[in-house]
Amino acid sequence: MTETGTPKPRAQLRPPRLAEVVAGILRDRIIDGELANGDSLPKQEDLMEEFRISRPTLREALRQLENEGLLTVRRGSIGGSVVEVPTAESSAYTFGLVLQSRRTTIADLATAIERIEPIAASLCAERDDRAAEVVPVLRANLEETAAAIGDGEAFTSLSRRFHELMVGACGNETLIVMLGALEGLWSEQERQWAARVTTEGRYPDESHRRQVLTTHASLVDAIAEGDAAAASRIAAGHLARSQRYALEDSRSQVVRATTLRDSLRALGT
């Protein structure tokens, strides 16, 4: 009611446009797995016949999905639309764009990881199937990282991979996606740091690398023993120590998702 006692006019609901309806159906097919990553959509003529729509309407629907990152539309003589199922890497990039637009600093990102990652470590230790699904994966990474101890950049990449694997094995899908996005951004930050200090001859000596390996091994032992409290404590202490290197000259630097995008492209992701 208004102050004069007359009823307020009802807001008129806008019916969805036909292109939005078609985009919604195709979106569900992608997200629900009916269309797999890398699949080509049916020819435009077939989609137009299925949905009984015009070519401009179909193109508008495909443009919506392309803007959402769910399709890659190839134009020209080899035209067609290829499905792009969302991944942890793509979510890291999108999440990073939000942080970059908010002028979020590297230090802010590091704090979030330092507080949240120990939760993932404790969840790994609480898994009933940790002996089969968690510990072997992490121990394999330890062996690979130890073999690269003489190569600073490779060591950094593999030691960061340890953290990503642990998060991916925690068993909580929400945490895997959310924290996985943060881990992807931080891993790129550390890779850049490793490349820079290696060029400058400032990469930490081998004793530091062995300390990292020892801590990772202790963390895996705690997970294997099912000691969630110890796993959380070791993870928190390790992050507090290890992050300070990459933060030395970039604490106030703004997170840049664009560098992660370029890295993923270089890796062919």
mmCIF file of C-alpha atoms in Angstrom:
data_model
loop_
_atom_site.group_PDB
_atom_site.id
_atom_site.type_symbol
_atom_site.label_atom_id
_atom_site.label_comp_id
_atom_site.label_asym_id
_atom_site.label_seq_id
_atom_site.Cartn_x
_atom_site.Cartn_y
_atom_site.Cartn_z
ATOM 1 C CA MET A 1 0.000 0.000 0.000
ATOM 2 C CA THR A 2 1.145 3.569 -0.657
ATOM 3 C CA GLU A 3 0.875 6.381 1.922
ATOM 4 C CA THR A 4 -2.407 7.429 0.304
ATOM 5 C CA GLY A 5 -3.856 3.978 0.819
ATOM 6 C CA THR A 6 -3.867 2.954 -2.824
ATOM 7 C CA PRO A 7 -2.376 -0.416 -3.740
ATOM 8 C CA LYS A 8 1.130 -0.377 -5.129
ATOM 9 C CA PRO A 9 1.268 -1.436 -8.753
ATOM 10 C CA ARG A 10 2.706 -4.905 -9.156
ATOM 11 C CA ALA A 11 6.085 -5.120 -10.817
ATOM 12 C CA GLN A 12 5.701 -6.592 -14.267
ATOM 13 C CA LEU A 13 7.741 -9.737 -14.701
ATOM 14 C CA ARG A 14 9.706 -9.838 -17.913
ATOM 15 C CA PRO A 15 9.318 -13.153 -19.666
ATOM 16 C CA PRO A 16 12.646 -14.690 -20.604
ATOM 17 C CA ARG A 17 13.695 -14.144 -24.164
ATOM 18 C CA LEU A 18 13.815 -17.183 -26.387
ATOM 19 C CA ALA A 19 17.614 -16.972 -26.623
ATOM 20 C CA GLU A 20 17.851 -17.139 -22.806
ATOM 21 C CA VAL A 21 15.654 -20.229 -22.733
ATOM 22 C CA VAL A 22 17.792 -21.984 -25.349
ATOM 23 C CA ALA A 23 20.993 -20.937 -23.567
ATOM 24 C CA GLY A 24 19.574 -22.351 -20.326
ATOM 25 C CA ILE A 25 18.832 -25.731 -21.897
ATOM 26 C CA LEU A 26 22.285 -25.984 -23.462
ATOM 27 C CA ARG A 27 23.891 -24.808 -20.214
ATOM 28 C CA ASP A 28 22.172 -27.619 -18.306
ATOM 29 C CA ARG A 29 23.373 -30.163 -20.858
ATOM 30 C CA ILE A 30 26.956 -28.995 -20.363
ATOM 31 C CA ILE A 31 26.886 -28.766 -16.564
ATOM 32 C CA ASP A 32 25.020 -32.061 -16.149
ATOM 33 C CA GLY A 33 27.537 -33.890 -18.336
ATOM 34 C CA GLU A 34 25.275 -34.648 -21.272
ATOM 35 C CA LEU A 35 27.806 -32.700 -23.321
ATOM 36 C CA ALA A 36 31.412 -33.456 -22.336
ATOM 37 C CA ASN A 37 34.432 -31.196 -22.394
ATOM 38 C CA GLY A 38 35.718 -30.871 -25.955
ATOM 39 C CA ASP A 39 32.469 -32.059 -27.552
ATOM 40 C CA SER A 40 31.183 -30.107 -30.519
ATOM 41 C CA LEU A 41 27.649 -28.823 -30.390
ATOM 42 C CA PRO A 42 25.334 -30.059 -33.125
ATOM 43 C CA LYS A 43 25.341 -27.996 -36.304
ATOM 44 C CA GLN A 44 23.496 -24.713 -36.088
ATOM 45 C CA GLU A 45 20.919 -25.961 -38.578
ATOM 46 C CA ASP A 46 20.151 -28.935 -36.329
ATOM 47 C CA LEU A 47 19.836 -26.726 -33.234
ATOM 48 C CA MET A 48 17.597 -24.300 -35.094
ATOM 49 C CA GLU A 49 15.343 -27.196 -36.089
ATOM 50 C CA GLU A 50 15.343 -28.700 -32.569
ATOM 51 C CA PHE A 51 14.371 -25.460 -30.851
ATOM 52 C CA ARG A 52 12.395 -24.025 -33.773
ATOM 53 C CA ILE A 53 14.291 -20.740 -33.652
ATOM 54 C CA SER A 54 15.944 -18.397 -36.089
ATOM 55 C CA ARG A 55 19.692 -18.183 -36.680
ATOM 56 C CA PRO A 56 20.013 -14.750 -34.945
ATOM 57 C CA THR A 57 18.265 -16.161 -31.841
ATOM 58 C CA LEU A 58 20.577 -19.183 -31.784
ATOM 59 C CA ARG A 59 23.641 -17.003 -32.192
ATOM 60 C CA GLU A 60 22.524 -14.861 -29.265
ATOM 61 C CA ALA A 61 22.125 -18.001 -27.110
ATOM 62 C CA LEU A 62 25.580 -19.256 -28.104
ATOM 63 C CA ARG A 63 27.066 -15.830 -27.397
ATOM 64 C CA GLN A 64 25.699 -15.975 -23.850
ATOM 65 C CA LEU A 65 27.353 -19.350 -23.248
ATOM 66 C CA GLU A 66 30.585 -18.154 -24.815
ATOM 67 C CA ASN A 67 30.623 -15.146 -22.480
ATOM 68 C CA GLU A 68 30.173 -17.539 -19.549
ATOM 69 C CA GLY A 69 33.173 -19.559 -20.716
ATOM 70 C CA LEU A 70 31.081 -22.659 -21.441
ATOM 71 C CA LEU A 71 31.676 -22.594 -25.198
ATOM 72 C CA THR A 72 34.410 -21.695 -27.610
ATOM 73 C CA VAL A 73 32.806 -20.509 -30.821
ATOM 74 C CA ARG A 74 34.958 -21.057 -33.883
ATOM 75 C CA ARG A 75 34.171 -18.752 -36.726
ATOM 76 C CA GLY A 76 35.030 -18.967 -40.390
ATOM 77 C CA SER A 77 35.370 -22.009 -42.640
ATOM 78 C CA ILE A 78 35.988 -24.360 -39.678
ATOM 79 C CA GLY A 79 33.198 -22.871 -37.627
ATOM 80 C CA GLY A 80 31.376 -24.607 -34.806
ATOM 81 C CA SER A 81 30.978 -24.486 -31.045
ATOM 82 C CA VAL A 82 33.137 -26.565 -28.688
ATOM 83 C CA VAL A 83 32.102 -27.305 -25.104
ATOM 84 C CA GLU A 84 34.316 -25.947 -22.291
ATOM 85 C CA VAL A 85 33.323 -27.609 -19.010
ATOM 86 C CA PRO A 86 34.266 -25.441 -15.996
ATOM 87 C CA THR A 87 37.469 -26.551 -14.258
ATOM 88 C CA ALA A 88 39.378 -25.570 -11.121
ATOM 89 C CA GLU A 89 41.806 -23.694 -13.366
ATOM 90 C CA SER A 90 39.096 -21.687 -15.080
ATOM 91 C CA SER A 91 37.441 -20.926 -11.744
ATOM 92 C CA ALA A 92 40.797 -19.705 -10.424
ATOM 93 C CA TYR A 93 41.032 -17.282 -13.312
ATOM 94 C CA THR A 94 37.472 -16.005 -12.855
ATOM 95 C CA PHE A 95 37.940 -15.731 -9.076
ATOM 96 C CA GLY A 96 41.211 -13.929 -9.689
ATOM 97 C CA LEU A 97 39.501 -11.391 -11.925
ATOM 98 C CA VAL A 98 37.149 -10.534 -9.068
ATOM 99 C CA LEU A 99 40.074 -10.123 -6.659
ATOM 100 C CA GLN A 100 41.994 -8.050 -9.195
ATOM 101 C CA SER A 101 39.001 -5.760 -9.759
ATOM 102 C CA ARG A 102 38.811 -5.230 -5.973
ATOM 103 C CA ARG A 103 42.531 -4.390 -5.856
ATOM 104 C CA THR A 104 43.170 -7.342 -3.538
ATOM 105 C CA THR A 105 46.815 -7.671 -2.534
ATOM 106 C CA ILE A 106 49.039 -10.734 -2.622
ATOM 107 C CA ALA A 107 49.348 -10.485 1.166
ATOM 108 C CA ASP A 108 45.564 -10.664 1.480
ATOM 109 C CA LEU A 109 45.503 -13.780 -0.702
ATOM 110 C CA ALA A 110 48.286 -15.367 1.364
ATOM 111 C CA THR A 111 46.373 -14.758 4.600
ATOM 112 C CA ALA A 112 43.258 -16.432 3.242
ATOM 113 C CA ILE A 113 45.219 -19.521 2.216
ATOM 114 C CA GLU A 114 47.081 -19.626 5.531
ATOM 115 C CA ARG A 115 43.771 -19.683 7.425
ATOM 116 C CA ILE A 116 41.818 -22.057 5.162
ATOM 117 C CA GLU A 117 44.319 -24.643 3.907
ATOM 118 C CA PRO A 118 44.819 -26.235 7.365
ATOM 119 C CA ILE A 119 41.129 -27.169 7.232
ATOM 120 C CA ALA A 120 41.797 -29.158 4.062
ATOM 121 C CA ALA A 121 44.743 -30.879 5.759
ATOM 122 C CA SER A 122 42.569 -31.916 8.692
ATOM 123 C CA LEU A 123 39.843 -33.214 6.356
ATOM 124 C CA CYS A 124 42.420 -35.346 4.550
ATOM 125 C CA ALA A 125 43.362 -36.899 7.901
ATOM 126 C CA GLU A 126 39.710 -37.571 8.708
ATOM 127 C CA ARG A 127 39.027 -39.527 5.520
ATOM 128 C CA ASP A 128 38.414 -43.218 6.177
ATOM 129 C CA ASP A 129 39.973 -44.050 2.806
ATOM 130 C CA ARG A 130 43.031 -41.819 3.248
ATOM 131 C CA ALA A 131 45.444 -44.755 3.043
ATOM 132 C CA ALA A 132 44.287 -45.471 -0.498
ATOM 133 C CA GLU A 133 43.091 -42.129 -1.833
ATOM 134 C CA VAL A 134 45.253 -39.472 -0.163
ATOM 135 C CA VAL A 135 48.564 -40.740 1.192
ATOM 136 C CA PRO A 136 49.877 -42.471 -1.977
ATOM 137 C CA VAL A 137 49.272 -39.357 -4.084
ATOM 138 C CA LEU A 138 51.084 -37.110 -1.628
ATOM 139 C CA ARG A 139 53.988 -39.524 -1.124
ATOM 140 C CA ALA A 140 54.448 -39.776 -4.891
ATOM 141 C CA ASN A 141 54.713 -36.001 -5.019
ATOM 142 C CA LEU A 142 57.302 -36.065 -2.225
ATOM 143 C CA GLU A 143 59.473 -38.428 -4.250
ATOM 144 C CA GLU A 144 59.159 -36.296 -7.374
ATOM 145 C CA THR A 145 59.923 -33.115 -5.442
ATOM 146 C CA ALA A 146 62.969 -34.678 -3.778
ATOM 147 C CA ALA A 147 64.310 -35.650 -7.196
ATOM 148 C CA ALA A 148 64.091 -31.999 -8.294
ATOM 149 C CA ILE A 149 65.828 -30.564 -5.227
ATOM 150 C CA GLY A 150 68.698 -29.232 -7.327
ATOM 151 C CA ASP A 151 66.419 -27.207 -9.619
ATOM 152 C CA GLY A 152 64.859 -24.277 -7.774
ATOM 153 C CA GLU A 153 62.070 -23.481 -10.214
ATOM 154 C CA ALA A 154 61.079 -27.137 -10.658
ATOM 155 C CA PHE A 155 61.230 -27.638 -6.897
ATOM 156 C CA THR A 156 58.898 -24.674 -6.315
ATOM 157 C CA SER A 157 56.431 -25.908 -8.908
ATOM 158 C CA LEU A 158 56.353 -29.422 -7.452
ATOM 159 C CA SER A 159 56.185 -28.296 -3.844
ATOM 160 C CA ARG A 160 53.224 -26.077 -4.718
ATOM 161 C CA ARG A 161 51.701 -29.051 -6.487
ATOM 162 C CA PHE A 162 51.798 -30.845 -3.120
ATOM 163 C CA HIS A 163 49.446 -28.237 -1.664
ATOM 164 C CA GLU A 164 47.127 -28.409 -4.662
ATOM 165 C CA LEU A 165 46.981 -32.211 -4.439
ATOM 166 C CA MET A 166 46.226 -32.104 -0.722
ATOM 167 C CA VAL A 167 43.375 -29.667 -1.242
ATOM 168 C CA GLY A 168 42.061 -31.788 -4.108
ATOM 169 C CA ALA A 169 42.057 -34.863 -1.864
ATOM 170 C CA CYS A 170 40.257 -33.312 1.117
ATOM 171 C CA GLY A 171 36.912 -34.795 0.064
ATOM 172 C CA ASN A 172 34.837 -31.608 0.342
ATOM 173 C CA GLU A 173 33.886 -30.443 -3.155
ATOM 174 C CA THR A 174 33.002 -26.897 -2.093
ATOM 175 C CA LEU A 175 36.367 -26.467 -0.407
ATOM 176 C CA ILE A 176 38.162 -28.112 -3.339
ATOM 177 C CA VAL A 177 36.745 -25.575 -5.797
ATOM 178 C CA MET A 178 36.972 -22.510 -3.543
ATOM 179 C CA LEU A 179 40.399 -23.172 -2.041
ATOM 180 C CA GLY A 180 41.601 -24.699 -5.294
ATOM 181 C CA ALA A 181 41.030 -21.343 -6.976
ATOM 182 C CA LEU A 182 43.091 -19.586 -4.313
ATOM 183 C CA GLU A 183 45.833 -22.205 -4.578
ATOM 184 C CA GLY A 184 46.007 -21.719 -8.328
ATOM 185 C CA LEU A 185 46.516 -17.987 -7.911
ATOM 186 C CA TRP A 186 49.139 -18.425 -5.193
ATOM 187 C CA SER A 187 51.000 -21.121 -7.114
ATOM 188 C CA GLU A 188 51.347 -18.732 -10.048
ATOM 189 C CA GLN A 189 52.651 -16.081 -7.667
ATOM 190 C CA GLU A 190 55.290 -18.473 -6.323
ATOM 191 C CA ARG A 191 56.287 -19.618 -9.814
ATOM 192 C CA GLN A 192 56.909 -16.008 -10.784
ATOM 193 C CA TRP A 193 58.887 -15.451 -7.584
ATOM 194 C CA ALA A 194 61.025 -18.559 -8.206
ATOM 195 C CA ALA A 195 61.825 -17.500 -11.763
ATOM 196 C CA ARG A 196 62.743 -13.995 -10.624
ATOM 197 C CA VAL A 197 65.015 -14.918 -7.698
ATOM 198 C CA THR A 198 66.672 -17.679 -9.712
ATOM 199 C CA THR A 199 67.601 -15.152 -12.388
ATOM 200 C CA GLU A 200 68.900 -12.826 -9.689
ATOM 201 C CA GLY A 201 70.817 -15.606 -7.932
ATOM 202 C CA ARG A 202 68.752 -15.241 -4.754
ATOM 203 C CA TYR A 203 66.889 -18.564 -4.654
ATOM 204 C CA PRO A 204 67.037 -20.074 -1.120
ATOM 205 C CA ASP A 205 69.764 -22.652 -0.598
ATOM 206 C CA GLU A 206 69.302 -26.414 -0.521
ATOM 207 C CA SER A 207 68.879 -26.530 3.250
ATOM 208 C CA HIS A 208 65.657 -24.557 2.858
ATOM 209 C CA ARG A 209 64.375 -26.994 0.252
ATOM 210 C CA ARG A 210 65.153 -29.959 2.499
ATOM 211 C CA GLN A 211 63.242 -28.282 5.311
ATOM 212 C CA VAL A 212 60.227 -27.952 3.020
ATOM 213 C CA LEU A 213 60.456 -31.637 2.130
ATOM 214 C CA THR A 214 60.751 -32.616 5.794
ATOM 215 C CA THR A 215 57.681 -30.577 6.703
ATOM 216 C CA HIS A 216 55.669 -32.009 3.814
ATOM 217 C CA ALA A 217 56.679 -35.517 4.907
ATOM 218 C CA SER A 218 55.593 -34.770 8.501
ATOM 219 C CA LEU A 219 52.270 -33.508 7.207
ATOM 220 C CA VAL A 220 51.727 -36.695 5.190
ATOM 221 C CA ASP A 221 52.593 -38.782 8.267
ATOM 222 C CA ALA A 222 49.991 -36.917 10.321
ATOM 223 C CA ILE A 223 47.390 -37.472 7.607
ATOM 224 C CA ALA A 224 48.297 -41.169 7.369
ATOM 225 C CA GLU A 225 47.894 -41.524 11.151
ATOM 226 C CA GLY A 226 44.508 -39.818 11.050
ATOM 227 C CA ASP A 227 45.701 -37.033 13.351
ATOM 228 C CA ALA A 228 43.614 -34.129 12.076
ATOM 229 C CA ALA A 229 44.792 -31.691 14.757
ATOM 230 C CA ALA A 230 48.462 -32.342 13.979
ATOM 231 C CA ALA A 231 47.867 -32.094 10.236
ATOM 232 C CA SER A 232 46.164 -28.721 10.687
ATOM 233 C CA ARG A 233 48.910 -27.440 12.989
ATOM 234 C CA ILE A 234 51.743 -28.533 10.692
ATOM 235 C CA ALA A 235 50.038 -27.029 7.633
ATOM 236 C CA ALA A 236 49.478 -23.690 9.379
ATOM 237 C CA GLY A 237 53.048 -23.423 10.612
ATOM 238 C CA HIS A 238 54.494 -24.410 7.253
ATOM 239 C CA LEU A 239 52.448 -21.831 5.363
ATOM 240 C CA ALA A 240 53.423 -19.052 7.763
ATOM 241 C CA ARG A 241 57.105 -19.845 7.174
ATOM 242 C CA SER A 242 57.079 -20.555 3.459
ATOM 243 C CA GLN A 243 54.872 -17.695 2.263
ATOM 244 C CA ARG A 244 57.243 -15.031 3.564
ATOM 245 C CA TYR A 245 59.698 -15.669 0.733
ATOM 246 C CA ALA A 246 57.236 -14.899 -2.050
ATOM 247 C CA LEU A 247 55.880 -11.948 -0.054
ATOM 248 C CA GLU A 248 59.263 -10.275 0.455
ATOM 249 C CA ASP A 249 58.926 -7.804 -2.404
ATOM 250 C CA SER A 250 55.297 -8.236 -3.444
ATOM 251 C CA ARG A 251 53.234 -7.910 -0.261
ATOM 252 C CA SER A 252 51.329 -4.867 -1.537
ATOM 253 C CA GLN A 253 51.166 -6.044 -5.144
ATOM 254 C CA VAL A 254 47.651 -6.516 -6.504
ATOM 255 C CA VAL A 255 46.599 -10.036 -7.508
ATOM 256 C CA ARG A 256 46.748 -10.272 -11.293
ATOM 257 C CA ALA A 257 44.579 -12.993 -12.775
ATOM 258 C CA THR A 258 45.811 -12.115 -16.252
ATOM 259 C CA THR A 259 49.218 -13.622 -15.474
ATOM 260 C CA LEU A 260 47.506 -16.879 -14.468
ATOM 261 C CA ARG A 261 45.562 -16.858 -17.750
ATOM 262 C CA ASP A 262 48.751 -16.445 -19.748
ATOM 263 C CA SER A 263 50.391 -19.263 -17.796
ATOM 264 C CA LEU A 264 47.462 -21.603 -18.422
ATOM 265 C CA ARG A 265 47.545 -20.807 -22.117
ATOM 266 C CA ALA A 266 51.257 -21.593 -22.226
ATOM 267 C CA LEU A 267 50.536 -24.950 -20.578
ATOM 268 C CA GLY A 268 47.744 -25.620 -23.038
ATOM 269 C CA THR A 269 45.067 -25.732 -20.344
#
